[in-house]
Short mmCIF file of C-alpha atoms in Angstrom, two decimals:
data_model
loop_
_atom_site.label_atom_id
_atom_site.label_comp_id
_atom_site.label_asym_id
_atom_site.label_seq_id
_atom_site.Cartn_x
_atom_site.Cartn_y
_atom_site.Cartn_z
CA MET A 1 14.52 -3.23 0.38
CA ILE A 2 11.04 -3.48 -0.34
CA ASN A 3 10.27 -7.01 0.05
CA VAL A 4 7.14 -9.57 2.73
CA GLN A 5 9.80 -8.90 5.70
CA ASN A 6 9.98 -5.47 5.80
CA ALA A 7 5.97 -4.62 5.35
CA ASN A 8 5.75 -6.95 7.93
CA SER A 9 8.09 -4.80 9.58
CA TYR A 10 6.15 -1.94 8.42
CA PHE A 11 2.73 -3.03 9.68
CA ALA A 12 3.29 -4.34 13.21
CA GLY A 13 2.60 -0.94 14.54
CA HIS A 14 0.05 0.04 11.43
CA THR A 15 -3.87 0.24 12.31
CA LEU A 16 -4.36 -2.61 9.07
CA GLY A 17 -1.04 -4.67 11.14
CA LYS A 18 -4.15 -7.58 11.67
CA ALA A 19 -5.42 -7.51 8.08
CA TRP A 20 -1.88 -7.37 6.37
CA ASN A 21 -1.45 -10.59 8.55
CA GLU A 22 -4.01 -12.39 7.76
CA TYR A 23 -3.01 -13.26 4.38
CA SER A 24 -0.26 -15.95 2.94
CA GLY A 25 3.20 -15.01 2.55
CA ALA A 26 2.86 -16.00 -1.03
CA GLN A 27 -0.53 -13.57 -1.18
CA LYS A 28 1.69 -10.36 0.38
CA ASP A 29 4.62 -11.28 -2.27
CA ALA A 30 2.17 -11.13 -5.60
CA ALA A 31 0.30 -7.91 -4.02
CA ILE A 32 3.65 -5.85 -3.68
CA LEU A 33 4.56 -7.08 -6.84
CA GLN A 34 1.15 -6.22 -8.28
CA ALA A 35 1.78 -2.71 -6.13
CA ARG A 36 5.27 -2.21 -7.26
CA ARG A 37 4.23 -2.30 -10.94
CA GLU A 38 1.04 -0.26 -10.54
CA LEU A 39 2.64 2.76 -8.81
CA SER A 40 5.52 3.17 -11.08
CA ALA A 41 3.14 3.39 -14.14
CA LEU A 42 2.54 6.21 -11.38
CA VAL A 43 5.36 7.56 -10.81
CA LEU A 44 6.68 6.51 -14.70
CA ARG A 45 9.72 4.58 -12.78
CA PRO A 46 10.77 2.23 -11.17
CA MET A 47 9.87 2.02 -6.78
CA ARG A 48 13.35 2.59 -5.50
CA ASP A 49 14.79 -0.29 -2.98
CA ASP A 50 17.59 1.94 -1.73
CA GLU A 51 16.54 4.69 0.04
CA PRO A 52 18.14 5.08 3.26
CA PRO A 53 16.54 3.87 6.56
CA TYR A 54 13.30 5.62 8.16
CA ARG A 55 14.04 9.05 9.90
CA GLU A 56 10.90 10.32 12.16
CA GLY A 57 9.54 12.90 9.66
CA ASP A 58 10.32 11.43 6.58
CA ALA A 59 6.97 12.39 4.21
CA TRP A 60 7.89 10.69 0.81
CA ARG A 61 8.60 6.90 1.01
CA ASP A 62 8.53 4.80 -2.11
CA GLU A 63 8.86 1.05 0.16
CA TYR A 64 5.77 2.47 2.26
CA ALA A 65 3.90 3.66 -0.72
CA VAL A 66 4.61 0.35 -2.11
CA TYR A 67 3.16 -1.85 1.46
CA GLU A 68 0.25 0.64 1.30
CA GLN A 69 -0.57 0.06 -1.64
CA ALA A 70 -0.38 -3.61 -1.56
CA VAL A 71 -2.45 -3.97 1.29
CA TYR A 72 -5.38 -2.11 0.01
CA LEU A 73 -4.73 -4.38 -2.97
CA LEU A 74 -5.71 -7.44 -1.22
CA LEU A 75 -8.01 -5.94 0.90
CA ARG A 76 -10.48 -5.00 -1.97
CA ASP A 77 -9.30 -8.59 -4.00
CA SER A 78 -8.37 -11.22 -1.90
CA LEU A 79 -10.03 -13.27 0.68
CA PRO A 80 -7.48 -14.39 4.22
CA VAL A 81 -5.83 -17.34 4.34
CA GLY A 82 -9.00 -18.91 6.03
CA GLY A 83 -11.72 -17.58 3.94
CA GLY A 84 -14.61 -15.21 5.58
CA GLU A 85 -14.95 -12.05 5.92
CA LEU A 86 -10.98 -10.01 7.20
CA THR A 87 -13.38 -7.36 9.44
CA PRO A 88 -17.05 -8.13 10.32
CA SER A 89 -19.12 -5.26 9.24
CA LEU A 90 -22.79 -4.62 10.03
CA ASP A 91 -24.25 -3.61 7.16
CA GLU A 92 -26.56 -5.80 5.13
CA ALA A 93 -24.17 -6.52 2.18
CA LYS A 94 -21.59 -7.98 4.31
CA GLU A 95 -18.49 -6.16 2.06
CA ARG A 96 -15.49 -5.81 3.67
CA PRO A 97 -14.35 -2.36 4.32
CA VAL A 98 -11.05 -1.30 2.20
CA PRO A 99 -9.17 1.52 2.70
CA ARG A 100 -9.71 4.91 1.32
CA SER A 101 -8.68 5.18 -2.17
CA VAL A 102 -7.84 7.71 -4.79
CA CYS A 103 -9.91 7.41 -7.74
CA GLY A 104 -10.68 3.67 -7.01
CA ARG A 105 -6.89 2.72 -8.37
CA TRP A 106 -4.47 3.78 -5.61
CA SER A 107 -4.33 3.83 -2.02
CA GLU A 108 -5.24 7.24 -0.66
CA SER A 109 -2.09 6.15 1.71
CA ALA A 110 0.62 5.19 -1.21
CA VAL A 111 0.01 8.01 -3.34
CA ASN A 112 0.70 10.86 0.25
CA TRP A 113 3.82 9.05 0.29
CA LEU A 114 4.73 9.29 -2.97
CA ARG A 115 2.66 13.11 -2.80
CA ASP A 116 5.77 14.80 -4.46
CA ARG A 117 7.07 12.42 -6.62
CA ILE A 118 3.78 12.22 -8.64
CA VAL A 119 4.18 13.06 -11.97
CA ARG A 120 0.79 12.15 -14.30
CA PHE A 121 -1.19 13.76 -11.78
CA PRO A 122 0.74 16.26 -9.15
CA ARG A 123 -2.28 17.75 -7.90
CA ILE A 124 -4.07 14.44 -6.82
CA VAL A 125 -3.19 14.89 -3.26
#
């Protein structure tokens, strides 16, 4: 099931876990819904909610793609609950770093979780 609770579990041991936790539940819900829409458009089908539990070595997971895209959207577009910068920056522009992206629209990590399922751009990664 793709939801905030499972996303919280996914990010518990993730390098972007601290970033994920700085957003409100409402922001997380909205990001997950938007990520589902965007990735569904990429693979030309709805994201799967019925995948079996993760096993070590699994390389393709809709749910993890959605979570990666959701945190990418938050880092790219939304300020954390407390406002300000999510991660201190040393550059003069004070821009928050965002995860690497593919064509600026999709998180590279999300696309990697979908790499064998992408219909529109089969050679994107």
